[in-house]
Short mmCIF file of C-alpha atoms in Angstrom, two decimals:
data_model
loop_
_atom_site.label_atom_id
_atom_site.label_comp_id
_atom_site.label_asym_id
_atom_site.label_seq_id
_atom_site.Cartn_x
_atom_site.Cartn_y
_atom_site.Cartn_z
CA UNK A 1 0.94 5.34 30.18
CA UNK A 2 -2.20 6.92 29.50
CA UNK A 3 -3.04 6.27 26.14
CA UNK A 4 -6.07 4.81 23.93
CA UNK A 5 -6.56 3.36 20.44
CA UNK A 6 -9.65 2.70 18.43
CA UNK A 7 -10.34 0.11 15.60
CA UNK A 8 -12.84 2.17 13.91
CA UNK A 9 -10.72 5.17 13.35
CA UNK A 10 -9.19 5.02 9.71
CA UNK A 11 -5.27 6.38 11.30
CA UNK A 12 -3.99 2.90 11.50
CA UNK A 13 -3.31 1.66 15.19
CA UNK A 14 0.36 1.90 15.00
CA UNK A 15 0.47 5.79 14.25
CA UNK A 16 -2.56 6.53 16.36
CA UNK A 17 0.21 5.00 19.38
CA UNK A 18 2.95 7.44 17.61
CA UNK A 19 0.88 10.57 17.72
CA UNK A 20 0.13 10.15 21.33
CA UNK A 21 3.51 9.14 22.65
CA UNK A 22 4.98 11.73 20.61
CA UNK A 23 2.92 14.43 21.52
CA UNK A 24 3.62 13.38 25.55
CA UNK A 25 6.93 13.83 24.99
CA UNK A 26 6.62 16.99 22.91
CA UNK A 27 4.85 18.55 25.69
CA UNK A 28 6.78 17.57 28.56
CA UNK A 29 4.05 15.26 29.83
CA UNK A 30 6.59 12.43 29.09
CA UNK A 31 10.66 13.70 30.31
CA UNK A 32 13.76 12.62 29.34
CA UNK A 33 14.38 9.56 31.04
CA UNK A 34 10.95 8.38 31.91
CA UNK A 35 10.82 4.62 31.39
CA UNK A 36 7.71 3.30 29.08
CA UNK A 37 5.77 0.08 29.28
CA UNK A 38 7.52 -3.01 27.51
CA UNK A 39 6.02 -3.57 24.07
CA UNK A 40 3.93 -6.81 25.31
CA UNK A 41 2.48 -4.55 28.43
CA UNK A 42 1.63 -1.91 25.94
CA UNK A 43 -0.13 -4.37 23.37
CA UNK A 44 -2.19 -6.42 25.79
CA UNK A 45 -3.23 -2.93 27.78
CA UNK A 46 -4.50 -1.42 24.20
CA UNK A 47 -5.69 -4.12 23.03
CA UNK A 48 -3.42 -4.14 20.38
CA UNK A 49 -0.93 -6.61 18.74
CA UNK A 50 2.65 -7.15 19.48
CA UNK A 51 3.74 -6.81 16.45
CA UNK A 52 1.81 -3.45 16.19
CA UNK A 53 2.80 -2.11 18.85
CA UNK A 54 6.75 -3.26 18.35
CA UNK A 55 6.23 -1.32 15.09
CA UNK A 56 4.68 1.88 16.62
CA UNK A 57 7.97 1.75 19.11
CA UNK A 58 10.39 1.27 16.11
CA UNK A 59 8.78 4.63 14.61
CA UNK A 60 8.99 6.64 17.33
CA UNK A 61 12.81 5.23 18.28
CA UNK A 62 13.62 6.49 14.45
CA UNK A 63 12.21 9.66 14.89
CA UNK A 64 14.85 9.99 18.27
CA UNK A 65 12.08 10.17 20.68
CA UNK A 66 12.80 7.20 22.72
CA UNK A 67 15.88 4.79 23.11
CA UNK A 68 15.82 1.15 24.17
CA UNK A 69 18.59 0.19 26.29
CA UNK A 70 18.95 -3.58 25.89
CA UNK A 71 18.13 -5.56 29.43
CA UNK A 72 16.88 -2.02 30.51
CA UNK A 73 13.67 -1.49 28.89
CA UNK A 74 12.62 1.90 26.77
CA UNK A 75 13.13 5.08 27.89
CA UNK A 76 11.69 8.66 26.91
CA UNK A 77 14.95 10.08 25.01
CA UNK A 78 16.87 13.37 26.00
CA UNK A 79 16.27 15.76 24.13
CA UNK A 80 17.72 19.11 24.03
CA UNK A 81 14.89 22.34 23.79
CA UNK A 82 15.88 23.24 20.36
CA UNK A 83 15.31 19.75 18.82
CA UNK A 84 11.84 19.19 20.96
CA UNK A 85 10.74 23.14 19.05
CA UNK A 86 12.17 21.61 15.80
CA UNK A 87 10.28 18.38 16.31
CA UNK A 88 7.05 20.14 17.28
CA UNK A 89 7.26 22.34 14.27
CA UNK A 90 7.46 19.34 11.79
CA UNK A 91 4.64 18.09 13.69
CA UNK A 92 2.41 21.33 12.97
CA UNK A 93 3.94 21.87 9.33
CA UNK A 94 2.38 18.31 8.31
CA UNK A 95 -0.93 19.45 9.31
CA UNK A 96 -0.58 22.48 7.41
CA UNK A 97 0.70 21.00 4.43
CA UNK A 98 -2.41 18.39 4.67
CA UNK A 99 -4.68 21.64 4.70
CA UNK A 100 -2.85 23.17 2.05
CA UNK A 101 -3.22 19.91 -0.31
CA UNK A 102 -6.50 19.76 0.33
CA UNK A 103 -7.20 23.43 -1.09
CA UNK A 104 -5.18 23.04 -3.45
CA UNK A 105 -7.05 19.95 -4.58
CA UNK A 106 -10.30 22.13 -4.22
CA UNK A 107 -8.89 24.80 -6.47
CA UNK A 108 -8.23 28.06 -3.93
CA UNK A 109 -5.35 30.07 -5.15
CA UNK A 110 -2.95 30.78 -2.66
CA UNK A 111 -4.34 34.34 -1.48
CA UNK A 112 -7.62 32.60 -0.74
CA UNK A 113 -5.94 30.15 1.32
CA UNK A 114 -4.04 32.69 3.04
CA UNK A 115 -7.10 34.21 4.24
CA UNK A 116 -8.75 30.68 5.25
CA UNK A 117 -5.87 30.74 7.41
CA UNK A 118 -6.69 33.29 9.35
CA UNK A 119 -9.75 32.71 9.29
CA UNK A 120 -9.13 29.50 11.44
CA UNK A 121 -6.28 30.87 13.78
CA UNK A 122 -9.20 34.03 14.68
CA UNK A 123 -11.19 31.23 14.91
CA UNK A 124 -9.77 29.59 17.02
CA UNK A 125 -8.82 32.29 18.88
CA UNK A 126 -12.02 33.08 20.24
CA UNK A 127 -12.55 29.45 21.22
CA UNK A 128 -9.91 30.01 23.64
CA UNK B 1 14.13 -16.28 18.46
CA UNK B 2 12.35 -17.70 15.79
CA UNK B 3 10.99 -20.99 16.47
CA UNK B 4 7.60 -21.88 14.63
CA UNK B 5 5.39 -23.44 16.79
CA UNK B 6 2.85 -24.29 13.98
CA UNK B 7 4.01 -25.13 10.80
CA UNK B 8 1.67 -26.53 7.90
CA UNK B 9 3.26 -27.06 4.75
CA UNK B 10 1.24 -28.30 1.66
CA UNK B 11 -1.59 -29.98 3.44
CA UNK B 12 -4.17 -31.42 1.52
CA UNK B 13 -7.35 -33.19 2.31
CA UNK B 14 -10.68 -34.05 0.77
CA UNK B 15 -13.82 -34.88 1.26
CA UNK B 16 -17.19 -35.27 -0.38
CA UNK B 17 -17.72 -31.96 -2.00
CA UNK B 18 -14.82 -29.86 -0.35
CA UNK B 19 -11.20 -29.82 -0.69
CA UNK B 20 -8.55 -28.44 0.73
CA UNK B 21 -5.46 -27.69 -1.23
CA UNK B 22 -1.75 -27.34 -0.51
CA UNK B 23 -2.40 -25.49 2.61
CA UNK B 24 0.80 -23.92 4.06
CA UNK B 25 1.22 -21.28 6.47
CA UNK B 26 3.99 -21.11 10.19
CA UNK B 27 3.00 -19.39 13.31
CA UNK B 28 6.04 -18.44 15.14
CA UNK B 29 6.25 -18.74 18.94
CA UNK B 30 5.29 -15.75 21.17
CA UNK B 31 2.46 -14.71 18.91
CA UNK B 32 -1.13 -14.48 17.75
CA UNK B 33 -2.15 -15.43 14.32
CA UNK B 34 -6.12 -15.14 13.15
CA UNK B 35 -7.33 -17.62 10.47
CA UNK B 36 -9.96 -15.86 8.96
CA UNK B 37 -12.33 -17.03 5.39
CA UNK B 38 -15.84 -17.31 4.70
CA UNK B 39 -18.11 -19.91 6.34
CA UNK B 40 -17.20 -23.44 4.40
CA UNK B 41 -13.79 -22.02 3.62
CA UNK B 42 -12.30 -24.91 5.30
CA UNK B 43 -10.97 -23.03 8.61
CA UNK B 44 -12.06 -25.61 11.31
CA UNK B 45 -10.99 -28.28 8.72
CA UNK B 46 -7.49 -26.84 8.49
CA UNK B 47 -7.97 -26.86 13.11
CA UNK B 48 -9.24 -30.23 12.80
CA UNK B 49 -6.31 -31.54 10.88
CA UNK B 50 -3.79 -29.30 13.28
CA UNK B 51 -5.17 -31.37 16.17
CA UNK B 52 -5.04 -34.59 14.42
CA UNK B 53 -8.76 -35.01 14.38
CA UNK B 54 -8.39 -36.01 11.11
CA UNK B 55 -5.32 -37.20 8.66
CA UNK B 56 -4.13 -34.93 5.92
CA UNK B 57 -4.09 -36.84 2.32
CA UNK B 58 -0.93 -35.43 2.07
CA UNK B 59 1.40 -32.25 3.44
CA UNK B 60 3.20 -32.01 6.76
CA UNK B 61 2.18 -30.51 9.86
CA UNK B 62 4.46 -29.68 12.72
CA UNK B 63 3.01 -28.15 16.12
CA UNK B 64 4.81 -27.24 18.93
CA UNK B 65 7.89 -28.60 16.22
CA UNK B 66 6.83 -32.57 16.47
CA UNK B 67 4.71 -35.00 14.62
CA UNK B 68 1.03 -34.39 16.20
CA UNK B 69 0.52 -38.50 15.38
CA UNK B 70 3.52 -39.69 16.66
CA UNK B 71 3.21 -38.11 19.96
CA UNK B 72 -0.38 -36.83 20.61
CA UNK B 73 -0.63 -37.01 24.24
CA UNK B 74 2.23 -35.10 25.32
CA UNK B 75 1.70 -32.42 22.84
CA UNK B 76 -1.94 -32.22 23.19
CA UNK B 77 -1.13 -31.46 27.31
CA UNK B 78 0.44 -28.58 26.52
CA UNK B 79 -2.10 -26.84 24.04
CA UNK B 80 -5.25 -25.52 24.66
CA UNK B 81 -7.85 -26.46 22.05
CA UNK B 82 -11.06 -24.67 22.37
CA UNK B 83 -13.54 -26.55 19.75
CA UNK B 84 -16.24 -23.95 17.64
CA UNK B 85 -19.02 -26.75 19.91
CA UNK B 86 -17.89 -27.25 22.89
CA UNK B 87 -18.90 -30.61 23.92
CA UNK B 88 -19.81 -30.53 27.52
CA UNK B 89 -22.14 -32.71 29.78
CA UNK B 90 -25.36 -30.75 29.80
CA UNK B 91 -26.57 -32.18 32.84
CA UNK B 92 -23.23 -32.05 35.05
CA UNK B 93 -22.25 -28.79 36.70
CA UNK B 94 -19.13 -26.33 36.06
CA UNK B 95 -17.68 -28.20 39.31
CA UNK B 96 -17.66 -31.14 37.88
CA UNK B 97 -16.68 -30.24 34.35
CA UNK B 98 -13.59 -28.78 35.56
CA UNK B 99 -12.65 -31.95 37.92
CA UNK B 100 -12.99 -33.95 34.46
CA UNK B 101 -11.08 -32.54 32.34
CA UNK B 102 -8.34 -31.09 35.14
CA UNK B 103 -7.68 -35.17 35.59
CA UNK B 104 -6.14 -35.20 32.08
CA UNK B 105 -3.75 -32.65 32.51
CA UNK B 106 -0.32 -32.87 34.62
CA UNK B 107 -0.03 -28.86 34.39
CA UNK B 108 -3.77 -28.49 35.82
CA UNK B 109 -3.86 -24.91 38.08
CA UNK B 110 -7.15 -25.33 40.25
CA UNK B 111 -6.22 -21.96 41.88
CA UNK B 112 -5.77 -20.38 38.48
CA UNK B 113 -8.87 -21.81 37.48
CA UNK B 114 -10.81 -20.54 40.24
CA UNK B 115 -9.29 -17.38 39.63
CA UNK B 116 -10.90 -17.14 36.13
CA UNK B 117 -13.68 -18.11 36.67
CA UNK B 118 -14.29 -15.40 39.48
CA UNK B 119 -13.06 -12.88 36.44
CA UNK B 120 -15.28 -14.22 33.55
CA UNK B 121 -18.14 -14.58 36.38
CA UNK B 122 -19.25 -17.97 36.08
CA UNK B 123 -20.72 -20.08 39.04
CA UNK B 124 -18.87 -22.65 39.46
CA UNK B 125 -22.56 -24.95 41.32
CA UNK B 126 -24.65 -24.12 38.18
CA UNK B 127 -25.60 -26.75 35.24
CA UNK B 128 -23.71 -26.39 31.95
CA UNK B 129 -27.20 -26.55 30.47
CA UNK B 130 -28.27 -23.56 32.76
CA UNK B 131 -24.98 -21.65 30.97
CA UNK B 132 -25.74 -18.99 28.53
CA UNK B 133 -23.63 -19.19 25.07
CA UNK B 134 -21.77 -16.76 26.12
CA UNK B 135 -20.98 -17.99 29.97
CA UNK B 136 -20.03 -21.57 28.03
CA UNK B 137 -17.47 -19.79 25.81
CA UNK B 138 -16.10 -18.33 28.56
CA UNK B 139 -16.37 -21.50 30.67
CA UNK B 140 -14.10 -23.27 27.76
CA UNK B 141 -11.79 -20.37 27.65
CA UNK B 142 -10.84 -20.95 31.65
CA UNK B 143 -10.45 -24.68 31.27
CA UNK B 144 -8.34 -24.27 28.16
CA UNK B 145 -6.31 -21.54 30.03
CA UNK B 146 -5.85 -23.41 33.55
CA UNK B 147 -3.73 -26.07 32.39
CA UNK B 148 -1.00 -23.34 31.04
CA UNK B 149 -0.52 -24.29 27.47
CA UNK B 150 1.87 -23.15 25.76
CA UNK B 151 -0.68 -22.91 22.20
CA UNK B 152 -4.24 -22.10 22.49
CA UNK B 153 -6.11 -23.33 19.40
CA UNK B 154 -9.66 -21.53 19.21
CA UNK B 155 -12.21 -22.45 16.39
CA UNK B 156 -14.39 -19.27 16.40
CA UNK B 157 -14.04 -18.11 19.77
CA UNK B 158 -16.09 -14.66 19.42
CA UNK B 159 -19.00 -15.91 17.47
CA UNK B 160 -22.52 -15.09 19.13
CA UNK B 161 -20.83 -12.97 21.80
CA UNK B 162 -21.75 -9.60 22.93
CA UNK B 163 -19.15 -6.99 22.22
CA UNK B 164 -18.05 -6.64 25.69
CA UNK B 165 -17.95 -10.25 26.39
CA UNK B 166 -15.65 -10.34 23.08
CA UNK B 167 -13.61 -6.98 23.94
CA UNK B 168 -12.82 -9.35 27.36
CA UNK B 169 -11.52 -12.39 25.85
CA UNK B 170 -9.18 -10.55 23.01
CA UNK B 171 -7.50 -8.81 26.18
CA UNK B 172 -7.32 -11.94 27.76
CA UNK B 173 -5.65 -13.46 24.31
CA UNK B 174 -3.05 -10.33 24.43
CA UNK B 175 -2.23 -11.21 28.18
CA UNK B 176 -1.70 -14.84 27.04
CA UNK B 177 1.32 -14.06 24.75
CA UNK B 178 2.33 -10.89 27.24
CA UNK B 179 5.56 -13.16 28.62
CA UNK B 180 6.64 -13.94 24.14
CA UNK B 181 6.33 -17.50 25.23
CA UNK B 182 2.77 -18.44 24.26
CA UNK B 183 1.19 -18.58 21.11
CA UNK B 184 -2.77 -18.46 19.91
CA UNK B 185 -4.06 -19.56 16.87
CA UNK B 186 -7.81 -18.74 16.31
CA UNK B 187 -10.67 -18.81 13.54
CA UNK B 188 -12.66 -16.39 13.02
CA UNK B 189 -14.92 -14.80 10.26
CA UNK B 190 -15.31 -11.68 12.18
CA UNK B 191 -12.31 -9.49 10.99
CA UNK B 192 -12.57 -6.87 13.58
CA UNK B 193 -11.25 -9.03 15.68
CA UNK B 194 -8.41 -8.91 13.74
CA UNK B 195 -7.87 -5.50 13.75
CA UNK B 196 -6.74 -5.58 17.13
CA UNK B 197 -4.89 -8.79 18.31
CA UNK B 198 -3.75 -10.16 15.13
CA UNK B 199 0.18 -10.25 14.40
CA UNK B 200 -0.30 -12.80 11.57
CA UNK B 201 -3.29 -13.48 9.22
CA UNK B 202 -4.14 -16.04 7.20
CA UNK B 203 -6.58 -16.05 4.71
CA UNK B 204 -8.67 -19.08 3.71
CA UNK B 205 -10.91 -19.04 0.75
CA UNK B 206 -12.47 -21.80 -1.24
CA UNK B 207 -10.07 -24.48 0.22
CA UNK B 208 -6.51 -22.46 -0.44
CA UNK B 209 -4.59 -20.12 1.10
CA UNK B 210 -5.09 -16.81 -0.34
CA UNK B 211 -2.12 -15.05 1.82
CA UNK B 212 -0.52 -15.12 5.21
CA UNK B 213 1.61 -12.70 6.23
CA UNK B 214 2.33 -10.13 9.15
CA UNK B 215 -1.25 -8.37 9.41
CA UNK B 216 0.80 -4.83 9.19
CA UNK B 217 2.87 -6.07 6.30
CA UNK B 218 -0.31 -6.81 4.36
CA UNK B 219 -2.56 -3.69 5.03
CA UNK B 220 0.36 -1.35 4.23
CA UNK B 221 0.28 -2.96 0.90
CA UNK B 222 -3.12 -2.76 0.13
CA UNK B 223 -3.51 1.34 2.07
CA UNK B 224 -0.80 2.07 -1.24
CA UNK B 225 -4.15 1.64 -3.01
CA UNK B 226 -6.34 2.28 -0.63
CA UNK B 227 -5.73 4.40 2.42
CA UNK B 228 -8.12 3.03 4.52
CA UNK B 229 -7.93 -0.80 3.81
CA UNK B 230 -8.96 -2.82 6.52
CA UNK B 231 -8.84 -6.57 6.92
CA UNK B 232 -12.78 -6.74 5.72
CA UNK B 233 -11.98 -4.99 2.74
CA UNK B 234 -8.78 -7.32 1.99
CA UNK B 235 -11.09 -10.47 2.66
CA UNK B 236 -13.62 -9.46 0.31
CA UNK B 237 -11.07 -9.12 -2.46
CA UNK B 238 -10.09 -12.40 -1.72
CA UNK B 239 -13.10 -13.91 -1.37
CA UNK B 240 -13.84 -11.98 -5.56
CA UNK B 241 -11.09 -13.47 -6.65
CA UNK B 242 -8.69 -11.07 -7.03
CA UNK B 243 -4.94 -10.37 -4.70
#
């Protein structure tokens, strides 16, 4: 599994290992089924501890994203197209709500932030 | 399972000047625990006393669940101890080292051995004098590794290494506990190298135990603070005085 973590980056390591897996499965990169690395394999190809990485499994087995069959192994969990839009749009709506927070925090009413908004979606629009 | 393969509880010793007081911490099987403190803190004393190097004034130590003292030889076969000076023979080669100490161990792999030293790119005809720091740390790491303990016991095994020398042996730590079998304890007062390969940490300051925990268990407590504690920042509070 294709995946890297980094020391110096203040998300700690066991959510920078949820975002990733999470957004393989949310994509598609990752199906239902798909069998993932036992959590030792994982740890000692990151570079990260067991006990880190166990943890970063237990999230993302919470969230219903992957099930661990016992003897089996894990697996990438089936999920039906509604849940995986669902899913994705929590993902996106806790960005938002970060950017919101923030501008709140910075004292923009809500019709400025409205407009910051589109600001970055033309944005980032032309990017693409 | 649950087993503690290290298990120190209320060890006390002292010397001229230093103490070390009611030291307890456990290191359960199948993982990797960092003892980190300032220099002087009393880390390779606490090793020292682990390996029955010296005799605790009082407390109990278990490792691998026995009495070091009472039965030193067979437990000391099946641990690795990698000392912060590695005593060596300056004047004999790597060949030669290896035969030595491969004698005192049953369990000795010479294929294995080979094989790591191939990896960590050491010549095997060269002088240990000839050996840069480096080269000797990694020397010590294959001949604590080739015998297949089931505990490695490092006293600073990162200092004076270059960061990809380092980066190599903390991956080689991680595949050491891969089968939840084996178990590392090491010393360190770098706490990057923490960050990484650390389940448990224990924190030694002025002769005491300042905590020991799960690493994760203790830097979620201090991010509800701090959202970006790290292990350096929980060592220097520590280190002030505070918890």
């Amino acid at each position: 599994m294709d995946i890297t973590v980094s020391a110096n980056n203040p998300v700690p390591l066991y959510q920078q290992i949820v975002h990733q897996v999470r957004a393989k499965v949310l994509t598609g990169e990752l199906k239902a089924g798909d069998p993932l690395p036992s959590i030792r394999q994982l740890a000692s190809q990151l570079i990260a501890s067991v006990i880190t990485t166990k943890r970063a499994y237990s999230e993302l087995e919470a969230e219903g994203l992957i099930v661990t069959r016992a003897g089996l192994g894990t697996f990438v969990a089936d999920l039906d197209p509604e849940t995986i839009v669902e899913l994705k749009k929590e993902v996106v709506m806790e960005h938002l709500e970060e950017g919101v927070r923030v501008a709140r925090q910075l004292e923009f009413v809500d019709e400025e932030i409205n407009r910051l908004f589109r600001q970055a979606l033309d944005g980032s629009e032309k990017r693409v | 399972m649950s087993e503690n393969v290290l298990m120190l509880d209320g060890v006390c010793k002292s010397y001229r000047g230093f103490e070390l007081r009611n030291v307890s911490f456990v290191l359960p099987r199948g993982y990797i625990m960092g003892l980190v403190g300032p220099n002087g803190a009393g880390k390779t004393t606490t090793i020292r006393l682990i390996m029955d190097l010296a005799r605790p004034d009082s407390g109990r130590i278990a490792v691998l669940g026995q009495q070091m003292a009472a039965n030193q030889i067979e437990l000391k076969r099946r641990i690795g101890y990698v000392p912060e000076n590695h005593e060596f023979y300056s004047d004999m080669t790597v060949n030669w080292t290896a035969q030595f100490v491969g004698r005192q161990y049953p369990t000795w792999n010479e294929a294995r051995f080979r094989e790591l030293l191939q990896r960590y790119d050491v010549d095997p005809r060269k002088k240990i004098g000839a050996l840069s720091k480096g080269t000797k740390a990694k020397l010590a790491m294959a001949l604590a590794l080739a015998h297949h303990p089931e505990l490695l016991i490092l006293d600073e095994p990162t200092s004076g290494l270059d960061p990809v020398v380092r980066r190599e042996l903390l991956s080689d730590l991680l595949e050491f506990v891969a089968d939840g079998d084996r178990s590392v304890l090491f010393s360190t007062h770098i706490t990057s190298d923490l960050e990484r390969v650390a389940d448990y940490i224990t924190f030694i300051v002025n002769g005491r135990v300042a905590a020991s925990d799960e690493r994760e268990v203790m830097l979620e407590r201090a991010r509800a603070s701090n959202p970006t504690a790290s292990i350096e920042d929980l060592l220097w509070t520590y280190a002030k005085g505070g918890h």
